[in-house]
mmCIF file of C-alpha atoms and ligand atoms in Angstrom:
data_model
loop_
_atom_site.group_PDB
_atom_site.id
_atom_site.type_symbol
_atom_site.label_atom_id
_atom_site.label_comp_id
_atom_site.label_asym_id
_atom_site.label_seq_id
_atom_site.Cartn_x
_atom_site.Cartn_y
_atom_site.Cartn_z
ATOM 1 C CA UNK A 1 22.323 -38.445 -8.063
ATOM 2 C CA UNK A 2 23.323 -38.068 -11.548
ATOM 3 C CA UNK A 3 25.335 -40.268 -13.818
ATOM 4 C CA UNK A 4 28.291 -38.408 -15.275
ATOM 5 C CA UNK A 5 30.970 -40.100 -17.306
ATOM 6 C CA UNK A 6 32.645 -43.537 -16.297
ATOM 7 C CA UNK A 7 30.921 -44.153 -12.980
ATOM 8 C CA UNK A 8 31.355 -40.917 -11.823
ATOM 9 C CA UNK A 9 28.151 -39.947 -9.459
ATOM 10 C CA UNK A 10 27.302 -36.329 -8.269
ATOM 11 C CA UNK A 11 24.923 -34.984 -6.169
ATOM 12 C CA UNK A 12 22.957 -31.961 -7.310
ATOM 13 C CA UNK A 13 24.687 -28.993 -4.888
ATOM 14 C CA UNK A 14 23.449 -28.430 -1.505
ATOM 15 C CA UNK A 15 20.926 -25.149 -1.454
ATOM 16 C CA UNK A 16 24.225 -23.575 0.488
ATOM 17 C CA UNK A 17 26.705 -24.242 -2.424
ATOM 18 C CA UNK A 18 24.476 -22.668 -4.884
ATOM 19 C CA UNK A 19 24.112 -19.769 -2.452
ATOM 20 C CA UNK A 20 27.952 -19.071 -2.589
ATOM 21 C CA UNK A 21 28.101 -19.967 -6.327
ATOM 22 C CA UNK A 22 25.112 -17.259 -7.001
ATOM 23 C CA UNK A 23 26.628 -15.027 -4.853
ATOM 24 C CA UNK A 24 29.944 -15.177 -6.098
ATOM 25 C CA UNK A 25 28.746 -14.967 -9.355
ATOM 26 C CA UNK A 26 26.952 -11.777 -8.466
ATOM 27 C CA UNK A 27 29.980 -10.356 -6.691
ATOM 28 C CA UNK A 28 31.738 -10.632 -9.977
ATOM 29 C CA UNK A 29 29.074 -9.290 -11.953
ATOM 30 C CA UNK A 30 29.463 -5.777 -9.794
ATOM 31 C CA UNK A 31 32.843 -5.912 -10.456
ATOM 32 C CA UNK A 32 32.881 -6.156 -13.991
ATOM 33 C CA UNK A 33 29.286 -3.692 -14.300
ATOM 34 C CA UNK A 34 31.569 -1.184 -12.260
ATOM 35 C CA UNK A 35 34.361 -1.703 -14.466
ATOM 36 C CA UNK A 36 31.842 -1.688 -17.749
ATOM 37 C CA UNK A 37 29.776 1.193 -16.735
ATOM 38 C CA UNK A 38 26.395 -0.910 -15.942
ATOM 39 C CA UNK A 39 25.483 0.843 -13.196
ATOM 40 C CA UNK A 40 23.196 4.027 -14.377
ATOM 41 C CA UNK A 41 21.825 6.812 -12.233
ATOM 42 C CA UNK A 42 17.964 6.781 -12.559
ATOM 43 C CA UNK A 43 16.102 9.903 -10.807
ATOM 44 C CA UNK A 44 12.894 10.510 -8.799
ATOM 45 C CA UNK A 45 11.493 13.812 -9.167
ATOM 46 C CA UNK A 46 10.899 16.088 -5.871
ATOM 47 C CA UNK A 47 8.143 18.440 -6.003
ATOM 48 C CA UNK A 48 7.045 21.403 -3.762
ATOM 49 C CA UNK A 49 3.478 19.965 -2.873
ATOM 50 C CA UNK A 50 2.199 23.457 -2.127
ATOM 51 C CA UNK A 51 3.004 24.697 -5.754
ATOM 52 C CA UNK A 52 3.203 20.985 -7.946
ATOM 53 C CA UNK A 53 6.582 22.250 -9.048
ATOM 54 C CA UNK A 54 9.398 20.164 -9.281
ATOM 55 C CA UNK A 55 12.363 21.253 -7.096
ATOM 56 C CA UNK A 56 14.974 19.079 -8.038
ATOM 57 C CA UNK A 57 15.615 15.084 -8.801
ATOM 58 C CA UNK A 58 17.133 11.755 -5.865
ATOM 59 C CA UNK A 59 19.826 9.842 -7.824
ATOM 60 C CA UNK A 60 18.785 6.340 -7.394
ATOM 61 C CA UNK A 61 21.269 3.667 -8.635
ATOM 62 C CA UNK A 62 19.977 0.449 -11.378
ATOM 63 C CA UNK A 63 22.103 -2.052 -12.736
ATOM 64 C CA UNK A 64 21.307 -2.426 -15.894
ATOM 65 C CA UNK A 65 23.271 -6.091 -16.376
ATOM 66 C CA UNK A 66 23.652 -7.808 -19.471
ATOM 67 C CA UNK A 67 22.454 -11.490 -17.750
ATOM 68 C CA UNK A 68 19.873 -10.287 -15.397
ATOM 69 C CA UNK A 69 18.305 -7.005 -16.974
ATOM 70 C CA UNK A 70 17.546 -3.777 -14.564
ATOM 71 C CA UNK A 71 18.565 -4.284 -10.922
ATOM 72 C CA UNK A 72 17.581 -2.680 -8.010
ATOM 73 C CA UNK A 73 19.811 -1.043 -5.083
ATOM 74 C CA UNK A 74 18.700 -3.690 -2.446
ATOM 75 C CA UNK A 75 20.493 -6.367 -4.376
ATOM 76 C CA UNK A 76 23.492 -4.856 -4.958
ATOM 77 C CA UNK A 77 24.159 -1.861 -2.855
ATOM 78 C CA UNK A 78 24.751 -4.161 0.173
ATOM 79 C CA UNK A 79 27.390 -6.672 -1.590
ATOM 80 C CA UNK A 80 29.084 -3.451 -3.269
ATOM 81 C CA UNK A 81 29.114 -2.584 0.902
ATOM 82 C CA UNK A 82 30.791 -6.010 1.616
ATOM 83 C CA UNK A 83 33.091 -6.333 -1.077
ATOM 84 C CA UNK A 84 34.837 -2.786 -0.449
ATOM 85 C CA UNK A 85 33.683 -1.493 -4.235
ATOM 86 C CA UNK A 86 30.500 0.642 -2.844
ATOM 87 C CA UNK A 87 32.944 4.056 -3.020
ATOM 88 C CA UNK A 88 34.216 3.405 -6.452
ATOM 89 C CA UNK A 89 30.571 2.547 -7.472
ATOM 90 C CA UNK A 90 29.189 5.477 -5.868
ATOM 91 C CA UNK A 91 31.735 8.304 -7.246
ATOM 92 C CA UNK A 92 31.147 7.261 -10.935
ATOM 93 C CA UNK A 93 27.342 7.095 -10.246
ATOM 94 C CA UNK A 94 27.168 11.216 -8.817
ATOM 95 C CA UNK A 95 29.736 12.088 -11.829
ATOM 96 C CA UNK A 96 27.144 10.871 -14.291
ATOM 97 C CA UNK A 97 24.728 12.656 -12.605
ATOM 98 C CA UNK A 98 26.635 15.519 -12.102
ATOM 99 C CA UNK A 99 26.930 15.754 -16.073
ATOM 100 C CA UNK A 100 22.991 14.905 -16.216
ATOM 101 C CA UNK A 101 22.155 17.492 -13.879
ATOM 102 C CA UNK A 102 24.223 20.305 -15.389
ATOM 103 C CA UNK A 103 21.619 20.134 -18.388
ATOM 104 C CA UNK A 104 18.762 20.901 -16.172
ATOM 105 C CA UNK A 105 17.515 24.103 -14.772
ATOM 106 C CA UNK A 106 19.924 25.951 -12.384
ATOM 107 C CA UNK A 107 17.289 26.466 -9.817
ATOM 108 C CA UNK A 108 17.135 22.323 -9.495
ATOM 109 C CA UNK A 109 18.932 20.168 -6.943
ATOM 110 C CA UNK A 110 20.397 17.250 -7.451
ATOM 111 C CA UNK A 111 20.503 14.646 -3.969
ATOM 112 C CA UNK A 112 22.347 11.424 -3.360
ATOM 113 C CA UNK A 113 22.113 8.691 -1.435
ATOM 114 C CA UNK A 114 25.623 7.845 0.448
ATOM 115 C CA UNK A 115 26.434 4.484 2.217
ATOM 116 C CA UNK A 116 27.119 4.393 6.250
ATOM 117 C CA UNK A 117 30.186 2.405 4.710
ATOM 118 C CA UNK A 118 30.908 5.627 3.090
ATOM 119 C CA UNK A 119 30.729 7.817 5.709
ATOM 120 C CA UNK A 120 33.355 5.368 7.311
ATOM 121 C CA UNK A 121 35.855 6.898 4.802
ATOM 122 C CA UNK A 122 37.902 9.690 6.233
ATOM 123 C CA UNK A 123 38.839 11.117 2.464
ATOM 124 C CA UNK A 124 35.075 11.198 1.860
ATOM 125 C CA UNK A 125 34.486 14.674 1.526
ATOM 126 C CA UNK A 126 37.762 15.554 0.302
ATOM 127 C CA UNK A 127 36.506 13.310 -2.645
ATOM 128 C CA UNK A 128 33.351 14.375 -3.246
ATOM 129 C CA UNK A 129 34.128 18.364 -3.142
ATOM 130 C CA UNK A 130 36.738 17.446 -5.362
ATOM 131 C CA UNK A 131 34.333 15.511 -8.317
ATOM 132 C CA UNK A 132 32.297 18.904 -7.589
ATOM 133 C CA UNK A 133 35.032 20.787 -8.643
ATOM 134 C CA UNK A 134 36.367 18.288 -11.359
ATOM 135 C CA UNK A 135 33.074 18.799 -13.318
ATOM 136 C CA UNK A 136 32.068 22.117 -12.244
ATOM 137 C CA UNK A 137 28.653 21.688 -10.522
ATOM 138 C CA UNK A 138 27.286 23.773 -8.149
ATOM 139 C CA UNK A 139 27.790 22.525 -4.683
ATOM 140 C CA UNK A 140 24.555 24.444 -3.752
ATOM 141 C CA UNK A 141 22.546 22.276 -5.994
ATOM 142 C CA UNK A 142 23.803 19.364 -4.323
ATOM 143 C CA UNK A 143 22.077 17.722 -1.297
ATOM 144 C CA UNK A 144 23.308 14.351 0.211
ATOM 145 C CA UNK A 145 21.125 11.828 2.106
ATOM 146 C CA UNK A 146 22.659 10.172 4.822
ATOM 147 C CA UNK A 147 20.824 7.683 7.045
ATOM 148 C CA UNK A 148 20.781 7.721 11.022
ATOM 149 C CA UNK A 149 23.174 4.371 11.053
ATOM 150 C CA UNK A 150 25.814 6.342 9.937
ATOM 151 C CA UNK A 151 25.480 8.059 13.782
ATOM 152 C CA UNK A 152 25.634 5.007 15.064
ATOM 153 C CA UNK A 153 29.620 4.136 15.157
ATOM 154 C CA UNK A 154 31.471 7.610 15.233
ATOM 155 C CA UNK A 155 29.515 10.657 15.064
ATOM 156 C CA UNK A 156 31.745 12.961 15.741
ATOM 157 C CA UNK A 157 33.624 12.188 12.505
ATOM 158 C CA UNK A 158 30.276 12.490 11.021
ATOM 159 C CA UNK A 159 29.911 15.983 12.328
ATOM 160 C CA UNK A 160 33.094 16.904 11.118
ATOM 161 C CA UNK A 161 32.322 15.428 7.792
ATOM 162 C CA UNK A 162 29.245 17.026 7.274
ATOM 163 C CA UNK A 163 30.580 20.749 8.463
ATOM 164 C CA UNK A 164 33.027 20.618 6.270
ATOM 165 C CA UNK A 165 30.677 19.827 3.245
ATOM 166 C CA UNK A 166 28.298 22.645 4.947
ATOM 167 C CA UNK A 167 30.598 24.994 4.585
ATOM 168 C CA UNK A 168 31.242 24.466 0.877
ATOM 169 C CA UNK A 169 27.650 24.672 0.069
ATOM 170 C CA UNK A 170 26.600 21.235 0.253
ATOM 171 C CA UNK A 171 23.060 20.524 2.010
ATOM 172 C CA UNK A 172 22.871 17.165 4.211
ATOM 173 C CA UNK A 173 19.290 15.796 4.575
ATOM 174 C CA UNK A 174 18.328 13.316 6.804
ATOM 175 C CA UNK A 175 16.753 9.985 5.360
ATOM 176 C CA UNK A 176 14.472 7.392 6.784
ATOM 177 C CA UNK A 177 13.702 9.596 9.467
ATOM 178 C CA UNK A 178 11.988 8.241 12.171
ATOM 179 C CA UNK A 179 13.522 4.489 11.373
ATOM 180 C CA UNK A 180 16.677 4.850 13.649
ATOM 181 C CA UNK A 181 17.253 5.532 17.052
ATOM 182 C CA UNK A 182 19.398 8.383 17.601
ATOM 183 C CA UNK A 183 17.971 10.636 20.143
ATOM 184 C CA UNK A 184 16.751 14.166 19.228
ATOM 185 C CA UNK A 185 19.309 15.393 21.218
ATOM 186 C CA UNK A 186 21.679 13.822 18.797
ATOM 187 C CA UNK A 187 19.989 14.986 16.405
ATOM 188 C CA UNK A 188 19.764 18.781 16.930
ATOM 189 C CA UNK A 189 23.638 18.461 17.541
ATOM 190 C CA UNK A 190 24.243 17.706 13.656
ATOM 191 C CA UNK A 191 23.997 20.848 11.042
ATOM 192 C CA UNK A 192 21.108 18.937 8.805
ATOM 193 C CA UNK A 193 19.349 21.128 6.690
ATOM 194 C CA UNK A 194 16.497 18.553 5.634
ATOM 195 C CA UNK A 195 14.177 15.366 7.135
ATOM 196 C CA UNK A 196 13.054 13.143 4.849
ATOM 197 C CA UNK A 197 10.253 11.017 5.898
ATOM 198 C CA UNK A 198 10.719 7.689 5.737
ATOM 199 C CA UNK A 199 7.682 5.957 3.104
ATOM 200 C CA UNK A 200 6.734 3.495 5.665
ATOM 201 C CA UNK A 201 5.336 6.127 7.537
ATOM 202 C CA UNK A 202 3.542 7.615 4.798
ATOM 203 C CA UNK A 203 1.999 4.677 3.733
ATOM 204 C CA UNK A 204 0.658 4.632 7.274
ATOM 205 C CA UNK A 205 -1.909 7.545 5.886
ATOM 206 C CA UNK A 206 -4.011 4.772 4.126
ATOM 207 C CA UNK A 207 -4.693 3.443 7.955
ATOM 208 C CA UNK A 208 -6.850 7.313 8.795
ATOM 209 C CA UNK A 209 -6.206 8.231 12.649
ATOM 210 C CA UNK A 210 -3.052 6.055 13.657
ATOM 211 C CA UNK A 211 -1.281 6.988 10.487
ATOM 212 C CA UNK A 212 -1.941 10.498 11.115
ATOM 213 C CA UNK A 213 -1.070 10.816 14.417
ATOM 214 C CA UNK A 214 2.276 8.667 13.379
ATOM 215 C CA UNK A 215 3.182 11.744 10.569
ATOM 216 C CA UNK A 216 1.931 14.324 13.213
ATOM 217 C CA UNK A 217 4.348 13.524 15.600
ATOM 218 C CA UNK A 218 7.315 12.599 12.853
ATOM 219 C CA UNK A 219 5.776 16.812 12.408
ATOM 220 C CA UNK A 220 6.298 17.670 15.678
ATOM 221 C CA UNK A 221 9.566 16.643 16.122
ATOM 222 C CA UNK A 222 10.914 17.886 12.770
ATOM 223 C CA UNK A 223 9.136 21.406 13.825
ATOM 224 C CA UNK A 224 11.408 20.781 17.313
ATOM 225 C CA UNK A 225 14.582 20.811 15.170
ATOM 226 C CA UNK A 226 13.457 23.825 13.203
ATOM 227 C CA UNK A 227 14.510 21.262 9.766
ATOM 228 C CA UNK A 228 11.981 21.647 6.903
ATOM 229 C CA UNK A 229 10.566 18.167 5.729
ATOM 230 C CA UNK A 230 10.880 15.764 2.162
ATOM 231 C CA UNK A 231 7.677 13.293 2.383
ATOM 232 C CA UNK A 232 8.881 10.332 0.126
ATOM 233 C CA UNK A 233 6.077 7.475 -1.063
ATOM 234 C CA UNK A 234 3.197 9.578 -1.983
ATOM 235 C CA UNK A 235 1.530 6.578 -3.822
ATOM 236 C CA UNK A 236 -1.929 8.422 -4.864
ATOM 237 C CA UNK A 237 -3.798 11.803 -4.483
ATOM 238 C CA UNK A 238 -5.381 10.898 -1.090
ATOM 239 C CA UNK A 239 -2.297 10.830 0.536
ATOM 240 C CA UNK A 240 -1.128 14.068 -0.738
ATOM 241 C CA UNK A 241 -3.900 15.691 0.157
ATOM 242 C CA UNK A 242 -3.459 14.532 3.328
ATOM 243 C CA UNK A 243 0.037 15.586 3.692
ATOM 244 C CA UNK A 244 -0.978 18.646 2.261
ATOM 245 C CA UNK A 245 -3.554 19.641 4.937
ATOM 246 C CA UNK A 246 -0.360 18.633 7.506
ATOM 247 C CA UNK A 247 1.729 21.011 6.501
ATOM 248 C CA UNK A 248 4.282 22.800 4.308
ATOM 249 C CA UNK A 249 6.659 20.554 2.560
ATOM 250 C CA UNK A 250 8.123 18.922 -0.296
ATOM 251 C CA UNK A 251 7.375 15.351 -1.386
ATOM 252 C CA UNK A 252 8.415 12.779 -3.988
ATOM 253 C CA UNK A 253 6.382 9.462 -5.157
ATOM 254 C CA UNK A 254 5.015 6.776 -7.439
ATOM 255 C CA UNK A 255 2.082 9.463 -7.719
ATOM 256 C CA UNK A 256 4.395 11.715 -9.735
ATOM 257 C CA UNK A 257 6.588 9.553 -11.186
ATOM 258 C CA UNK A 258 8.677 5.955 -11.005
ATOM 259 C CA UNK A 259 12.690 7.016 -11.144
ATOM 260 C CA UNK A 260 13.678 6.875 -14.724
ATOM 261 C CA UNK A 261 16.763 7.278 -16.712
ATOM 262 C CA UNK A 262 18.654 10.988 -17.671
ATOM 263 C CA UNK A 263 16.794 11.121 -21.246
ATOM 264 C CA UNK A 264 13.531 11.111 -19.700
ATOM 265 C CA UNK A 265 14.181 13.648 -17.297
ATOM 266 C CA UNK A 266 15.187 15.855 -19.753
ATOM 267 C CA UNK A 267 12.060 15.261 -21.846
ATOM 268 C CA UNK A 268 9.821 15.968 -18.458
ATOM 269 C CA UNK A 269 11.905 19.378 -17.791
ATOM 270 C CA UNK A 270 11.326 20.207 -21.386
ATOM 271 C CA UNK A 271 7.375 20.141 -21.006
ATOM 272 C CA UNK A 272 7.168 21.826 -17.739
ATOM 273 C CA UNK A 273 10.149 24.599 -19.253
ATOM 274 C CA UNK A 274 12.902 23.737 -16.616
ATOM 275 C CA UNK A 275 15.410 23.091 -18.620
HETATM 276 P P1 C2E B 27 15.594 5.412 -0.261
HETATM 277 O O1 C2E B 27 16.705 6.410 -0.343
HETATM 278 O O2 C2E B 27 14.775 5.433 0.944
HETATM 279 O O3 C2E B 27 14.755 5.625 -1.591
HETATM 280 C C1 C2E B 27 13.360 5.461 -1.676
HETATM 281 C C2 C2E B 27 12.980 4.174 -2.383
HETATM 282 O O4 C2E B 27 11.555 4.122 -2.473
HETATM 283 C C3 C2E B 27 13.467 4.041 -3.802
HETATM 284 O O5 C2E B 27 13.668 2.655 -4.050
HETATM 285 C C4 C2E B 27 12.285 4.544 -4.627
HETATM 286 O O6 C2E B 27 12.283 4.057 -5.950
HETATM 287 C C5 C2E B 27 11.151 3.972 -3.819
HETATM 288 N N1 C2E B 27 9.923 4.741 -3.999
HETATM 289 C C6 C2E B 27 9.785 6.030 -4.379
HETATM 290 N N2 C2E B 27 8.502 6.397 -4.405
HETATM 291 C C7 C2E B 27 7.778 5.314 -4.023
HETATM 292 C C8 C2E B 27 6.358 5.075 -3.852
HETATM 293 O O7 C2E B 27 5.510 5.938 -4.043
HETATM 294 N N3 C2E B 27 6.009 3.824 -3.432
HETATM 295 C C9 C2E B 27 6.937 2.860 -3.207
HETATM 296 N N4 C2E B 27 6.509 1.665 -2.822
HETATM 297 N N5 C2E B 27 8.270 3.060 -3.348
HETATM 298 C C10 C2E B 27 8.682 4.270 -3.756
HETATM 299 P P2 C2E B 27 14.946 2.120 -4.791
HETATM 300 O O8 C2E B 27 15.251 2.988 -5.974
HETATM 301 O O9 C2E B 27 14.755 0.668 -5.013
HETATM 302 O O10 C2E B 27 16.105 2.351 -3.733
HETATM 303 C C11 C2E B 27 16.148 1.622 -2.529
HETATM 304 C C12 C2E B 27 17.222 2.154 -1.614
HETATM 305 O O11 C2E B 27 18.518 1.911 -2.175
HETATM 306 C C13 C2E B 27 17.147 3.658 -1.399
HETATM 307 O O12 C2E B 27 16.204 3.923 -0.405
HETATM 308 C C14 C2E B 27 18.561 3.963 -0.977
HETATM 309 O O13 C2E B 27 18.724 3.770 0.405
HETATM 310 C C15 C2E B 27 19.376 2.926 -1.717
HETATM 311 N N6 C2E B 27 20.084 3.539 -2.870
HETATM 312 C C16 C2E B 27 19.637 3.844 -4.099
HETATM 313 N N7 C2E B 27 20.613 4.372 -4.865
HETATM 314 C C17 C2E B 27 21.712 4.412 -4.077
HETATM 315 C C18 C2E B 27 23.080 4.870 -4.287
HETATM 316 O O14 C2E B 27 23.472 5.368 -5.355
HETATM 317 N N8 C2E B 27 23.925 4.737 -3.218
HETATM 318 C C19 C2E B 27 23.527 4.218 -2.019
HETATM 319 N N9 C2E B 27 24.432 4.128 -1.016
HETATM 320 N N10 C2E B 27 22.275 3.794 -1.800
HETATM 321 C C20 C2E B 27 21.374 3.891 -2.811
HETATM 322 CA CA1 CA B 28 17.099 8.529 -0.176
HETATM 323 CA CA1 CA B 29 17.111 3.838 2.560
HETATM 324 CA CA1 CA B 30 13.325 5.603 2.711
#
């Protein structure tokens, strides 16, 4: 205990108390980045591994907050989940990158990552067609990345959701494939136009035979539902060679780049002439 005043004692706070104080105090801090504009889209590049070329960019959110300095997503996508903001968050993220994108190279897409809690929204793609309209990109450029849990609580307004974004243009891919546990036969009943490989598996490659059997049959099945693949977490040159020798597909990793921010990007297209 610590002596405060006129014989006034307190006890330093309970580890739970400063739980709910820090995350409280983080809950705010969303709110007010939201509100402030703290949350910036950062991109990965995706690359055709047959021909090195990039094919387009994944949005990934950072918080770049005044007290703590650059966020990641796994701290603060889930609370912006919890405390009902994640939609708000997520629409002013893809508008920045909508403007971002428009500067690149036509022939480049630009994917998203969209919450389950997202999904749960039945004005979803009513909203997002209409922020493709409001600043004029290409719905053929876009992709979104949806995970398997979204399947889990009501997929056939996930079908519905995704047909109707289909049929505008939009392409749905997949993500952390192979981490859920819908069934294939679920699976080949949803219009997905892309798998992407979840990086645990392909971080399996550094273990030779298991690891390659592991991506052989992640293969197999992706060759079953006639879906072209996305191989993200190619860490170094072995692996892609690997991958390489497994098939055709595209891929996306620390070995080509960390995400970074729009101006970046835009110095990277310059080099390589796509912009
Ligand atoms: P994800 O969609 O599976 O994204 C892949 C994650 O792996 C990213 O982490 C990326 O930076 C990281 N990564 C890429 N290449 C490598 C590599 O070679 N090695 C390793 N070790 N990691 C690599 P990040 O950016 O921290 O994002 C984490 C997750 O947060 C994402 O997983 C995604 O599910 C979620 N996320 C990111 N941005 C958004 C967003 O705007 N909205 C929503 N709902 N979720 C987002
Ligand atoms: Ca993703
Ligand atoms: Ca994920
Ligand atoms: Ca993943």
């Amino acid at each position: 205990a610590k002596k405060q005043g006129k014989n006034r004692f307190y006890w330093f706070e309970p580890s739970m108390e400063n739980e709910l104080r820090f995350r409280n105090e983080l809950e705010a801090g969303i709110r007010r980045g939201i509100v402030n504009g703290e949350f910036r889209p950062y991109y990965e590049q995706q690359i055709d591994l047959e021909t090195g070329r990039i094919v387009g960019f994944e949005m990934l959110a950072r918080w770049e907050s005044p007290e703590m300095g650059l966020v990641g997503p796994d701290i603060f996508i889930p609370i912006a989940e919890d405390i009902a903001v994640i939609g708000e968050m997520s629409e002013k993220l893809i508008a920045q990158a909508f403007q971002d994108a428009l500067a690149w190279d036509a022939s480049l897409t630009l994917s998203v990552n969209i919450s389950p809690v997202q999904m749960r929204d039945p004005w979803f793609a009513q909203k997002l067609l209409k922020l493709l309209v409001q600043h004029n990109f290409p719905a053929n450029r876009l992709v979104i990345e949806i995970t398997e849990s979204c399947l889990l609580e009501n997929v056939g307004m996930v079908r519905s959701m995704i047909t109707s974004l289909r049929n505008q243009g939009v392409h749905i891919s997949l993500d952390d494939f192979g981490t859920g546990y819908s069934s294939l036969a679920q699976l080949r009943s949803l219009p997905f136009d892309n798998l992407k490989i979840d990086r645990a598996f392909i971080a399996e490659l550094k273990n030779e035979e298991n690891g390659a059997k592991l991506v052989d049959a992640i293969l197999s099945m992706s060759d079953g539902l006639k879906l072209p693949v996305t191989a993200e977490g190619i860490e170094n040159e072995i692996i892609l060679e690997t991958l390489k020798r497994m098939g055709k597909m595209k891929g996306q990793g620390y070995h080509y780049g960390r995400p970074e921010p729009a101006a970046d990007v835009l110095r990277r297209l310059e080099e390589q002439d796509l912009l």
